[in-house]
């Protein structure tokens, strides 16, 4: 009897502003059929969805989900669909409200990033034949583009299987090529790790007939 | 009676107790001795090696861990042990061990004294693999030619940082290779960067050789074992070429003046110049711009005819610097030694004079020795090419000589050619005169 009394005293009622039903909320983004609950990264070139799931799951149907941006409600429902044209107006928080008006709020930090792209046109072009002796430098040049503009792009030139980290260099001369077929490829990576690459291209080196 | 005995039994211990001074058992802090501990790392038990609280090693390298206990290791204690990042590491005062996991580690020595008080000393050990450079994978490849002097030149190299825990720095240096094997070059860039590439935006000289060097080190000051060395050559402005190379003479003499004559295919002299060596017979030459074609290069040391002339063909190519193998001038001619009279048989005199001539460089008195049989004659000296030998400096050895004596003059020229010439000293006395 005394124990029950004590227990009753210790059972402090929930904060009226906090949902008493929901124990946890998990949020993930879904794009191209892949779920991401770690980086919350979305490719801004395509539609995506942000999905909220609560535990226990049976509580989900009795809850209201509000997707917020800058204090304004963008939409409601446990799934928020992002269309290409909506970028960068994406939710920065989610508020879940139960029947009693209790609320749970969660901040969302989405990375909306457009991967960099490389122009398929390179120097040398795929299949080019170049007249060069072993000590003649051959120009390698390419163009990269980042739709986000502000990203720093890093380039990797793969020459005959050797990777050279070139940072922001998009034009470089290399020599030492013997006669025959050689392979090269360019990879561009942005600050978020998104990348693009040319396909592996080949060029052929032939020795000059006369050296003067 | 029993009561008396009982009283006595109670009184005797009381009396003894009264004799003991209880103050003797009170704690006096003046009698206490502080206990302290000190832990170190070192490479050897040899006291000459420094003992450190912080150290950096490569994974697997051994270190010796030492402790010092004050006032002594023999004081009463409960236990002592070492921990590595909080986990048991050792139970000895001193031991040799290694740590293989890269990272920053805390190694603590813990000492619990007799009263249960705990003392500890912590060491910091960094275990790291130095960065490495792949010397063959560089842009531009070694000995690249035809770089326009006005173009931006980008350099790139490949490096490996196996731990990926430390910041890696690259020391990049670009310099004009204006002399062979010497550091008098003009440095264009000398910088430390964090990326594996560098773009040089400045202008370069046409038809010139440049050298670039990269070394790597991490934030723990561990340096790469290898250094990247690359050379590149700039093109000419209007389709010219050039020729470069090193000159070497067998002489160690400083300041040799090489005479270079470059003739075209019509045997017309295109270049006639003197190139002075910068030290120990070595010199670097560069002749540019030149019209592409075949040339003949003649090199001689006019002041030293013993070296002779060396000729070599050079093919000058459009926009390139043709690199010639080192042109070596060799002096095989020995020093000429003769007496002023041109005779080999000489009369004994107070002073003898010889003419010493060498067409391969200066003759130094320090490289000449004169012996009367086995007796070294001191105080010889050179007056230009005249060697003065004061025979009287060896005392009475030749005062009365009844037999022919040999005088041996030996020289070593600047190219290492050794000459030995023997002269004969006629008797200046007869045997009977000597016996008298």
Coordinates of C-alpha atoms in Angstrom, one line a residue:
Chain A
X1 CA 0.0 0.0 0.0
X2 CA 2.8 2.3 1.0
X3 CA 4.8 1.2 -2.1
X4 CA 1.9 2.1 -4.3
X5 CA 1.6 5.5 -2.7
X6 CA 5.3 6.1 -3.2
X7 CA 5.1 5.0 -6.8
X8 CA 2.2 7.3 -7.5
X9 CA 4.3 10.2 -6.2
X10 CA 7.2 9.3 -8.4
X11 CA 5.1 9.0 -11.6
X12 CA 5.7 12.5 -12.8
X13 CA 3.3 13.3 -15.6
X14 CA 4.8 14.1 -19.0
X15 CA 5.4 17.6 -20.2
X16 CA 2.2 18.5 -21.8
X17 CA 4.1 19.7 -24.9
X18 CA 5.8 16.4 -25.4
X19 CA 4.2 13.3 -27.1
X20 CA 3.8 10.6 -24.5
X21 CA 3.1 7.9 -27.0
X22 CA 6.1 8.1 -29.3
X23 CA 9.4 6.9 -27.9
X24 CA 11.6 7.6 -31.0
X25 CA 11.4 9.1 -34.4
X26 CA 13.6 8.0 -37.3
X27 CA 14.0 10.0 -40.5
X28 CA 15.6 9.0 -43.7
X29 CA 15.8 10.4 -47.3
X30 CA 14.9 8.2 -50.2
X31 CA 16.2 8.7 -53.7
X32 CA 16.8 6.3 -56.6
X33 CA 15.3 3.5 -54.4
X34 CA 18.1 4.0 -51.8
X35 CA 17.5 5.0 -48.2
X36 CA 20.0 7.3 -46.4
X37 CA 19.7 8.0 -42.7
X38 CA 23.3 8.9 -42.2
X39 CA 24.3 11.7 -44.6
X40 CA 20.8 13.0 -45.6
X41 CA 22.3 13.8 -49.0
X42 CA 20.0 14.4 -52.0
X43 CA 20.9 14.8 -55.6
X44 CA 19.3 18.1 -56.6
X45 CA 19.0 16.9 -60.1
X46 CA 16.1 14.6 -59.2
X47 CA 13.1 14.2 -57.0
X48 CA 13.5 12.7 -53.5
X49 CA 11.4 11.9 -50.4
X50 CA 12.0 12.5 -46.7
X51 CA 10.2 9.8 -44.7
X52 CA 9.5 9.9 -40.9
X53 CA 8.8 6.8 -38.9
X54 CA 7.9 6.6 -35.3
X55 CA 8.3 3.9 -32.7
X56 CA 6.0 2.3 -31.6
X57 CA 4.8 2.0 -35.2
X58 CA 1.1 1.6 -34.1
X59 CA 1.3 5.3 -32.9
X60 CA 2.0 6.5 -36.4
X61 CA -1.7 6.6 -37.6
X62 CA -2.7 8.8 -34.7
X63 CA 0.0 11.4 -35.3
X64 CA 0.3 14.5 -37.4
X65 CA 3.6 15.3 -39.2
X66 CA 4.5 18.8 -40.1
X67 CA 7.5 19.6 -42.3
X68 CA 8.8 23.0 -41.5
X69 CA 11.2 25.5 -43.2
X70 CA 12.2 28.7 -41.4
X71 CA 9.2 28.3 -39.0
X72 CA 6.7 27.9 -41.9
X73 CA 4.9 24.7 -42.5
X74 CA 5.7 23.3 -46.0
X75 CA 3.6 20.3 -45.9
X76 CA 2.1 17.6 -43.6
X77 CA 2.2 13.8 -43.7
X78 CA 4.9 11.2 -42.7
X79 CA 6.5 11.5 -46.2
X80 CA 7.6 14.8 -47.7
X81 CA 8.1 14.7 -51.5
X82 CA 10.8 17.0 -52.9
X83 CA 10.5 18.0 -56.5
X84 CA 13.4 19.3 -58.5
X85 CA 12.0 22.8 -58.8
X86 CA 11.5 23.1 -55.0
X87 CA 15.2 23.1 -54.3
X88 CA 16.5 24.7 -52.0
X89 CA 13.1 25.0 -50.2
X90 CA 13.4 21.8 -48.3
X91 CA 12.3 21.1 -44.7
X92 CA 14.8 22.0 -41.9
X93 CA 12.7 20.4 -39.2
X94 CA 9.9 18.0 -38.5
X95 CA 7.2 18.4 -35.8
X96 CA 5.0 15.5 -34.8
X97 CA 1.8 16.2 -32.9
X98 CA -0.4 13.6 -31.2
X99 CA -4.1 13.7 -30.5
X100 CA -3.6 15.4 -27.2
X101 CA -1.5 18.1 -28.8
X102 CA 1.8 16.8 -27.5
X103 CA 4.7 17.6 -29.8
X104 CA 8.0 16.1 -30.7
X105 CA 10.4 18.2 -32.9
X106 CA 13.4 17.1 -34.8
X107 CA 15.9 19.1 -36.8
X108 CA 16.7 17.9 -40.3
X109 CA 20.0 18.8 -42.0
X110 CA 19.7 17.9 -45.6
X111 CA 22.6 18.1 -48.0
X112 CA 21.2 19.1 -51.3
X113 CA 23.9 18.6 -53.8
X114 CA 24.2 18.4 -57.5
X115 CA 27.1 16.1 -58.5
X116 CA 29.8 17.6 -60.7
X117 CA 30.0 16.8 -64.3
X118 CA 32.8 16.3 -66.8
X119 CA 32.6 17.2 -70.4
X120 CA 33.0 14.2 -72.6
X121 CA 35.3 16.3 -74.8
X122 CA 38.9 15.9 -73.7
X123 CA 42.3 16.6 -75.0
X124 CA 43.4 14.2 -76.4
X125 CA 40.2 12.9 -77.7
X126 CA 39.4 9.2 -77.5
X127 CA 41.4 7.4 -80.1
X128 CA 43.7 10.3 -81.1
X129 CA 47.1 9.6 -82.6
X130 CA 49.9 11.8 -81.4
X131 CA 53.3 12.2 -82.9
X132 CA 55.7 12.5 -79.9
X133 CA 59.1 11.3 -78.8
X134 CA 59.5 10.1 -75.2
X135 CA 60.5 13.5 -73.9
X136 CA 57.8 15.4 -75.7
X137 CA 55.0 16.6 -73.3
X138 CA 51.5 15.8 -74.3
X139 CA 48.7 18.1 -73.3
X140 CA 45.8 16.7 -71.2
X141 CA 42.9 19.0 -70.8
X142 CA 39.3 18.6 -69.8
X143 CA 36.4 20.7 -68.5
X144 CA 34.4 20.1 -65.3
X145 CA 31.3 21.8 -64.1
X146 CA 29.5 21.9 -60.8
X147 CA 25.8 23.0 -60.8
X148 CA 26.2 24.3 -57.2
X149 CA 28.9 26.7 -58.3
X150 CA 30.4 27.1 -54.9
X151 CA 31.8 23.6 -54.6
X152 CA 35.5 23.1 -54.8
X153 CA 36.2 20.5 -57.5
X154 CA 39.2 18.1 -57.2
X155 CA 40.4 16.2 -60.3
X156 CA 42.2 13.0 -60.6
X157 CA 44.0 12.1 -63.8
X158 CA 44.5 8.4 -64.3
X159 CA 47.3 7.8 -66.8
X160 CA 48.1 4.3 -67.8
X161 CA 46.7 3.2 -64.4
X162 CA 48.6 5.7 -62.2
X163 CA 46.4 8.1 -60.3
X164 CA 47.6 11.8 -60.0
X165 CA 45.7 14.0 -57.6
X166 CA 45.5 17.4 -59.4
X167 CA 43.1 19.3 -57.2
X168 CA 41.8 22.2 -59.3
X169 CA 44.2 21.7 -62.3
X170 CA 42.3 21.0 -65.5
X171 CA 45.2 21.1 -67.9
X172 CA 48.6 19.5 -67.6
X173 CA 51.4 18.3 -69.8
X174 CA 53.0 14.9 -69.3
X175 CA 55.8 13.2 -71.3
X176 CA 57.5 9.8 -71.1
X177 CA 55.0 8.0 -73.4
X178 CA 56.5 5.3 -75.5
X179 CA 55.1 4.2 -78.9
X180 CA 51.8 2.5 -78.8
X181 CA 48.4 2.7 -77.0
X182 CA 48.0 4.6 -73.8
X183 CA 44.9 5.0 -71.5
X184 CA 43.7 7.9 -69.6
X185 CA 40.6 8.9 -67.5
X186 CA 39.6 11.9 -65.5
X187 CA 37.6 11.8 -62.3
X188 CA 36.1 14.9 -60.7
X189 CA 35.0 15.0 -57.1
X190 CA 33.1 17.8 -55.3
X191 CA 33.3 18.8 -51.6
X192 CA 30.5 16.3 -50.7
X193 CA 32.3 13.4 -52.3
X194 CA 30.0 13.2 -55.3
X195 CA 31.8 12.5 -58.5
X196 CA 31.8 12.1 -62.2
X197 CA 34.4 10.5 -64.5
X198 CA 35.1 10.2 -68.2
X199 CA 35.2 6.7 -69.5
X200 CA 38.6 5.3 -70.0
X201 CA 39.9 6.7 -73.2
X202 CA 42.8 5.7 -75.4
X203 CA 45.4 7.6 -77.5
X204 CA 48.2 6.3 -79.6
X205 CA 51.7 7.6 -79.7
X206 CA 53.9 7.3 -82.8
X207 CA 57.5 8.4 -83.0
X208 CA 58.4 11.5 -85.1
X209 CA 60.0 10.6 -88.5
X210 CA 62.7 13.3 -88.3
X211 CA 63.9 14.9 -85.2
X212 CA 64.8 18.3 -86.6
Chain B
X1 CA 46.7 -13.1 49.4
X2 CA 45.0 -13.6 46.1
X3 CA 43.9 -10.0 46.2
X4 CA 47.5 -8.8 46.6
X5 CA 48.7 -10.9 43.7
X6 CA 45.9 -9.7 41.5
X7 CA 46.8 -6.1 42.4
X8 CA 50.5 -6.7 41.6
X9 CA 49.6 -8.3 38.3
X10 CA 47.6 -5.2 37.4
X11 CA 50.3 -2.8 38.6
X12 CA 53.3 -4.2 36.8
X13 CA 52.1 -3.5 33.3
X14 CA 50.9 -0.1 34.4
X15 CA 54.4 0.7 35.6
X16 CA 55.9 -0.5 32.3
X17 CA 53.4 1.5 30.4
X18 CA 54.3 4.5 32.4
X19 CA 58.0 4.1 31.4
X20 CA 57.2 4.3 27.6
X21 CA 57.1 7.8 26.1
X22 CA 53.9 7.8 24.0
X23 CA 55.2 10.8 22.0
X24 CA 57.6 8.5 20.2
X25 CA 54.7 6.9 18.4
X26 CA 53.2 10.2 17.2
X27 CA 53.5 11.1 13.5
X28 CA 56.2 13.6 12.9
X29 CA 56.2 15.0 9.4
X30 CA 59.9 15.8 9.6
X31 CA 60.6 12.1 9.7
X32 CA 58.4 11.5 6.6
X33 CA 60.0 11.1 3.2
X34 CA 58.1 11.9 0.1
X35 CA 57.8 9.2 -2.5
X36 CA 57.9 10.3 -6.2
X37 CA 58.1 8.4 -9.5
X38 CA 59.4 9.3 -12.9
X39 CA 58.8 7.4 -16.1
X40 CA 60.8 7.7 -19.3
X41 CA 61.2 6.3 -22.8
X42 CA 64.6 5.8 -24.4
X43 CA 66.2 3.9 -27.3
X44 CA 68.9 2.3 -25.3
X45 CA 69.9 1.5 -21.7
X46 CA 73.1 3.4 -22.5
X47 CA 72.9 6.6 -20.4
X48 CA 74.2 8.6 -23.4
X49 CA 70.7 8.2 -25.0
X50 CA 68.2 10.9 -24.0
X51 CA 65.2 9.9 -21.9
X52 CA 62.0 11.4 -23.0
X53 CA 58.4 11.8 -21.9
X54 CA 57.2 12.1 -25.5
X55 CA 58.4 10.0 -28.4
X56 CA 57.5 9.1 -31.9
X57 CA 58.2 5.7 -33.4
X58 CA 57.3 3.7 -36.5
X59 CA 54.9 0.8 -35.9
X60 CA 57.0 -2.1 -34.5
X61 CA 60.0 -0.1 -33.5
X62 CA 61.2 -1.0 -30.0
X63 CA 61.4 1.4 -27.1
X64 CA 62.7 0.9 -23.6
X65 CA 60.4 2.1 -20.8
X66 CA 62.2 3.1 -17.6
X67 CA 61.1 4.2 -14.1
X68 CA 62.8 5.9 -11.3
X69 CA 61.4 5.7 -7.8
X70 CA 62.4 8.2 -5.1
X71 CA 63.8 7.6 -2.6
X72 CA 64.4 4.0 -3.8
X73 CA 62.8 1.1 -5.7
X74 CA 63.1 -1.0 -2.6
X75 CA 60.6 1.0 -0.5
X76 CA 57.6 -0.9 0.7
X77 CA 54.8 -0.9 -1.9
X78 CA 51.6 -2.6 -2.7
X79 CA 52.0 -3.0 -6.4
X80 CA 53.1 -1.2 -9.6
X81 CA 52.2 -1.7 -13.3
X82 CA 52.1 0.0 -16.7
X83 CA 49.1 0.8 -18.8
X84 CA 48.8 1.5 -22.5
X85 CA 45.7 3.6 -23.2
X86 CA 44.3 2.4 -19.9
X87 CA 44.8 -1.3 -20.6
X88 CA 47.5 -3.4 -18.8
X89 CA 50.9 -3.1 -20.6
X90 CA 53.6 -4.4 -18.3
X91 CA 54.4 -5.3 -14.7
X92 CA 58.1 -4.4 -14.5
X93 CA 60.0 -1.4 -13.6
X94 CA 61.9 -1.3 -16.9
X95 CA 61.2 -3.2 -20.0
X96 CA 61.5 -3.2 -23.8
X97 CA 58.4 -3.3 -25.9
X98 CA 56.7 -1.9 -29.0
X99 CA 53.4 -0.5 -30.0
X100 CA 52.2 -1.4 -33.4
X101 CA 48.9 0.5 -33.7
X102 CA 49.3 3.9 -35.3
X103 CA 48.0 6.8 -33.3
X104 CA 48.6 8.8 -30.2
X105 CA 49.0 6.6 -27.1
X106 CA 49.2 7.4 -23.4
X107 CA 51.4 5.1 -21.5
X108 CA 51.2 5.4 -17.7
X109 CA 53.3 4.0 -14.9
X110 CA 51.2 3.4 -11.8
X111 CA 52.8 2.9 -8.3
X112 CA 50.7 2.1 -5.3
X113 CA 52.7 2.5 -2.1
X114 CA 52.4 0.6 1.2
X115 CA 49.7 2.9 2.5
X116 CA 47.6 2.5 -0.7
X117 CA 48.4 5.9 -2.1
X118 CA 48.6 5.9 -5.9
X119 CA 51.2 7.7 -7.9
X120 CA 51.4 7.8 -11.6
X121 CA 53.4 9.3 -14.5
X122 CA 52.2 9.4 -18.1
X123 CA 54.2 9.2 -21.3
X124 CA 52.9 10.2 -24.7
X125 CA 53.9 7.9 -27.6
X126 CA 53.1 8.6 -31.2
X127 CA 53.2 5.6 -33.5
X128 CA 53.2 6.7 -37.1
X129 CA 54.3 5.5 -40.5
X130 CA 56.2 8.2 -42.4
X131 CA 54.7 9.3 -45.7
X132 CA 56.2 7.9 -48.8
X133 CA 56.7 9.2 -52.3
X134 CA 56.6 7.2 -55.5
X135 CA 59.6 8.6 -57.3
X136 CA 58.8 7.3 -60.7
X137 CA 55.2 8.5 -60.9
X138 CA 55.7 12.3 -61.5
X139 CA 54.3 14.9 -63.9
X140 CA 56.1 16.1 -65.9
X141 CA 58.2 12.9 -66.4
X142 CA 61.9 13.3 -65.8
X143 CA 63.8 15.0 -68.6
X144 CA 60.7 16.4 -70.3
X145 CA 61.5 18.8 -73.1
X146 CA 59.8 21.5 -75.1
X147 CA 58.0 23.4 -72.3
X148 CA 57.1 26.8 -73.5
X149 CA 58.8 29.4 -71.3
X150 CA 55.6 31.4 -71.0
X151 CA 53.2 28.5 -70.2
X152 CA 51.9 27.6 -66.8
X153 CA 53.7 24.4 -65.8
X154 CA 51.9 22.0 -63.4
X155 CA 53.8 19.5 -61.4
X156 CA 52.2 16.5 -59.7
X157 CA 53.5 13.5 -57.8
X158 CA 52.1 10.5 -56.0
X159 CA 52.4 10.0 -52.3
X160 CA 51.2 7.5 -49.7
X161 CA 50.2 8.2 -46.2
X162 CA 49.3 4.7 -44.8
X163 CA 48.0 5.9 -41.4
X164 CA 45.8 8.7 -42.7
X165 CA 46.0 10.2 -39.2
X166 CA 48.5 12.9 -39.7
X167 CA 48.8 16.1 -41.8
X168 CA 51.3 15.6 -44.5
X169 CA 53.4 18.4 -45.9
X170 CA 55.4 18.6 -49.2
X171 CA 58.5 20.6 -49.6
X172 CA 58.5 21.7 -53.2
X173 CA 61.5 23.4 -54.8
X174 CA 62.0 24.5 -58.4
X175 CA 65.3 25.8 -59.5
X176 CA 67.3 26.6 -62.6
X177 CA 69.9 23.9 -63.0
X178 CA 72.7 26.3 -64.0
X179 CA 75.6 24.2 -62.9
X180 CA 76.4 20.5 -62.6
X181 CA 76.0 19.0 -59.2
X182 CA 76.3 22.3 -57.4
X183 CA 73.9 24.3 -55.3
X184 CA 74.6 27.6 -56.9
X185 CA 71.4 27.3 -58.9
X186 CA 68.8 30.0 -59.0
X187 CA 65.8 29.0 -56.9
X188 CA 62.5 30.0 -58.3
X189 CA 60.2 28.3 -55.8
X190 CA 60.9 27.0 -52.3
X191 CA 57.6 26.3 -50.5
X192 CA 55.8 23.9 -48.3
X193 CA 52.3 22.8 -49.4
X194 CA 49.7 20.2 -48.3
X195 CA 48.7 18.9 -51.7
X196 CA 50.4 16.7 -54.2
X197 CA 50.6 19.2 -57.0
X198 CA 51.9 22.7 -57.8
X199 CA 51.5 25.1 -60.7
X200 CA 54.2 27.5 -61.5
X201 CA 52.8 30.7 -63.0
X202 CA 56.0 32.6 -63.6
X203 CA 58.1 32.9 -66.7
X204 CA 61.0 30.6 -67.4
X205 CA 64.1 31.2 -69.6
X206 CA 64.1 29.6 -73.1
X207 CA 66.2 26.5 -73.7
X208 CA 67.1 26.1 -70.1
X209 CA 67.3 23.1 -67.8
X210 CA 65.2 23.3 -64.6
X211 CA 65.2 20.9 -61.7
X212 CA 62.3 20.3 -59.3
X213 CA 62.5 18.4 -56.0
X214 CA 59.8 17.2 -53.6
X215 CA 60.2 15.7 -50.2
X216 CA 57.4 14.8 -47.8
X217 CA 57.0 14.8 -44.0
X218 CA 54.2 14.5 -41.6
X219 CA 53.2 16.7 -38.6
X220 CA 55.3 14.4 -36.4
X221 CA 58.4 15.4 -38.4
X222 CA 58.8 12.0 -39.9
X223 CA 60.2 12.4 -43.4
X224 CA 59.7 10.3 -46.5
X225 CA 62.6 8.0 -47.3
X226 CA 62.6 9.0 -50.9
X227 CA 62.8 12.4 -52.6
X228 CA 61.3 13.1 -56.0
X229 CA 63.7 14.6 -58.5
X230 CA 62.6 15.8 -61.9
X231 CA 64.2 17.8 -64.6
X232 CA 62.5 19.7 -67.5
X233 CA 63.8 21.7 -70.4
X234 CA 62.2 24.8 -71.9
X235 CA 61.7 25.2 -75.6
X236 CA 63.2 28.1 -77.7
X237 CA 61.2 31.0 -78.9
X238 CA 61.5 30.6 -82.6
X239 CA 62.2 26.9 -83.3
X240 CA 65.8 27.0 -82.0
X241 CA 67.5 24.3 -80.1
X242 CA 70.5 24.1 -77.8
X243 CA 73.2 21.8 -76.4
X244 CA 74.1 21.2 -72.8
X245 CA 76.5 19.1 -70.9
X246 CA 79.1 18.7 -68.2
X247 CA 82.8 19.0 -68.6
X248 CA 85.3 17.1 -66.4
X249 CA 89.0 17.0 -66.3
X250 CA 91.2 14.4 -64.5
X251 CA 92.8 17.3 -62.6
X252 CA 91.5 18.4 -59.2
X253 CA 92.6 21.9 -59.9
X254 CA 90.1 24.7 -59.3
X255 CA 89.3 27.3 -62.0
X256 CA 90.1 25.3 -65.1
X257 CA 89.3 27.3 -68.2
X258 CA 87.7 25.1 -70.8
X259 CA 87.9 26.3 -74.4
X260 CA 84.7 25.3 -76.3
X261 CA 84.5 25.6 -80.1
X262 CA 81.3 24.6 -81.8
X263 CA 81.3 24.1 -85.5
X264 CA 78.3 23.5 -87.8
X265 CA 78.2 20.9 -90.6
X266 CA 80.0 23.4 -92.9
X267 CA 82.9 23.5 -90.3
X268 CA 82.1 27.1 -89.6
X269 CA 82.7 28.1 -86.0
X270 CA 79.4 29.1 -84.5
X271 CA 80.5 29.4 -80.9
X272 CA 84.0 30.0 -79.5
X273 CA 83.9 30.5 -75.7
X274 CA 85.7 29.9 -72.5
X275 CA 83.9 28.1 -69.7
X276 CA 85.5 28.2 -66.3
X277 CA 85.1 25.3 -63.9
X278 CA 83.5 26.1 -60.6
X279 CA 85.5 23.5 -58.6
X280 CA 87.5 20.4 -58.8
X281 CA 87.7 20.3 -62.6
X282 CA 83.9 20.2 -63.1
X283 CA 82.1 22.7 -65.3
X284 CA 78.6 22.9 -66.9
X285 CA 78.0 24.4 -70.3
X286 CA 74.9 25.4 -72.2
X287 CA 75.0 26.7 -75.7
X288 CA 71.7 28.1 -77.0
X289 CA 70.0 29.2 -79.1
X290 CA 71.2 27.2 -82.1
X291 CA 69.8 26.5 -85.5
X292 CA 68.8 22.8 -85.6
X293 CA 71.4 20.7 -87.3
X294 CA 74.6 18.7 -86.8
X295 CA 77.5 20.2 -84.9
X296 CA 80.9 19.3 -83.8
X297 CA 82.0 20.4 -80.3
X298 CA 85.7 20.7 -79.6
X299 CA 86.8 21.1 -76.0
X300 CA 90.4 21.8 -74.8
X301 CA 92.3 23.3 -71.9
X302 CA 94.5 25.8 -73.6
X303 CA 96.7 26.4 -70.6
X304 CA 97.3 22.7 -70.1
X305 CA 98.3 20.9 -73.3
X306 CA 98.7 17.6 -71.6
X307 CA 94.9 17.2 -71.7
X308 CA 94.7 17.3 -75.5
X309 CA 91.5 18.1 -77.3
X310 CA 88.3 16.1 -77.2
X311 CA 85.7 16.3 -80.0
X312 CA 82.1 15.2 -79.9
X313 CA 79.2 15.3 -82.3
X314 CA 75.9 17.0 -81.2
X315 CA 72.6 16.9 -83.0
X316 CA 70.6 20.0 -82.2
X317 CA 66.8 19.5 -82.5
X318 CA 64.1 22.1 -82.9
X319 CA 62.9 23.3 -79.5
X320 CA 65.0 20.9 -77.6
X321 CA 68.1 21.0 -75.5
X322 CA 70.4 18.2 -76.6
X323 CA 72.1 16.7 -73.6
X324 CA 75.6 15.4 -74.2
X325 CA 77.3 12.8 -72.0
X326 CA 80.0 14.3 -69.7
X327 CA 83.0 15.3 -71.8
X328 CA 86.1 14.1 -70.0
X329 CA 89.5 15.5 -70.6
X330 CA 92.3 13.2 -69.4
X331 CA 95.9 14.0 -68.7
X332 CA 98.1 10.9 -69.1
X333 CA 101.3 12.8 -69.6
X334 CA 103.8 12.6 -66.8
X335 CA 105.7 15.5 -65.4
X336 CA 109.1 16.1 -67.1
X337 CA 112.1 16.2 -64.7
X338 CA 115.6 17.0 -65.8
X339 CA 118.7 18.5 -64.3
X340 CA 119.6 22.0 -65.5
X341 CA 122.6 20.5 -67.3
X342 CA 120.4 17.9 -69.0
X343 CA 122.7 15.1 -67.6
X344 CA 121.8 12.2 -65.5
X345 CA 125.2 11.9 -63.8
X346 CA 125.9 14.8 -61.6
X347 CA 128.7 16.1 -59.5
X348 CA 128.0 16.4 -55.8
X349 CA 127.4 20.0 -54.9
X350 CA 125.8 21.9 -52.0
X351 CA 122.7 22.6 -54.1
X352 CA 121.4 20.9 -57.2
X353 CA 118.8 22.4 -59.6
X354 CA 116.3 20.6 -61.7
X355 CA 113.7 21.7 -64.2
X356 CA 110.2 20.3 -63.4
X357 CA 107.6 20.9 -66.1
X358 CA 104.0 19.7 -66.4
X359 CA 101.5 20.5 -69.1
X360 CA 98.6 19.5 -67.0
X361 CA 98.6 22.0 -64.2
X362 CA 100.7 23.6 -61.6
X363 CA 103.5 21.5 -60.0
X364 CA 103.4 21.8 -56.3
X365 CA 106.5 21.3 -54.1
X366 CA 104.2 19.4 -51.7
X367 CA 103.8 16.8 -54.4
X368 CA 107.6 16.4 -55.0
X369 CA 109.9 14.2 -53.0
X370 CA 113.7 13.9 -53.3
X371 CA 115.7 11.1 -51.7
X372 CA 119.3 10.3 -51.6
X373 CA 118.8 6.5 -51.6
X374 CA 116.6 6.1 -48.5
X375 CA 117.4 9.6 -47.0
X376 CA 114.6 12.1 -47.7
X377 CA 116.1 15.5 -48.5
X378 CA 114.1 18.2 -46.7
X379 CA 113.8 21.8 -47.5
X380 CA 113.5 21.4 -51.2
X381 CA 111.7 24.3 -52.9
X382 CA 110.3 25.4 -56.2
X383 CA 111.3 28.6 -57.9
X384 CA 108.8 28.7 -60.8
X385 CA 109.7 25.5 -62.6
X386 CA 113.1 25.1 -61.0
X387 CA 113.4 22.6 -58.3
X388 CA 116.1 23.5 -55.8
X389 CA 117.6 20.6 -53.8
X390 CA 119.9 21.6 -51.0
X391 CA 122.1 18.5 -50.6
X392 CA 123.9 20.1 -47.7
X393 CA 120.6 19.9 -45.7
X394 CA 121.3 16.2 -45.0
X395 CA 124.5 17.0 -43.1
X396 CA 127.8 15.0 -43.6
X397 CA 126.3 12.1 -45.6
X398 CA 128.0 13.3 -48.8
X399 CA 131.1 14.9 -47.4
X400 CA 133.3 12.0 -48.5
X401 CA 131.6 9.7 -51.0
X402 CA 133.9 7.1 -52.6
X403 CA 131.0 5.4 -54.6
X404 CA 128.3 6.5 -57.0
X405 CA 125.1 7.6 -55.1
X406 CA 121.6 7.7 -56.5
X407 CA 119.3 10.7 -56.1
X408 CA 115.6 9.9 -56.8
X409 CA 113.2 12.7 -57.7
X410 CA 109.5 11.8 -57.6
X411 CA 106.6 14.0 -58.6
X412 CA 102.8 13.6 -58.6
X413 CA 100.9 15.9 -61.0
X414 CA 97.4 17.3 -60.5
X415 CA 95.9 14.4 -62.5
X416 CA 97.7 11.8 -60.3
X417 CA 100.4 10.9 -62.8
X418 CA 103.5 9.8 -60.9
X419 CA 107.0 10.4 -62.3
X420 CA 110.2 9.0 -60.8
X421 CA 113.6 10.0 -62.2
X422 CA 116.9 8.7 -60.9
X423 CA 120.1 10.7 -61.1
X424 CA 123.6 9.5 -60.3
X425 CA 126.0 11.5 -58.1
X426 CA 129.6 10.9 -58.9
X427 CA 132.1 10.1 -56.1
X428 CA 133.8 13.1 -54.7
X429 CA 136.5 11.0 -52.9
X430 CA 138.4 7.7 -53.1
X431 CA 138.2 4.8 -50.8
X432 CA 141.7 5.3 -49.4
X433 CA 140.8 8.9 -48.7
X434 CA 137.7 7.9 -46.8
X435 CA 139.6 5.2 -44.8
X436 CA 142.3 7.6 -43.8

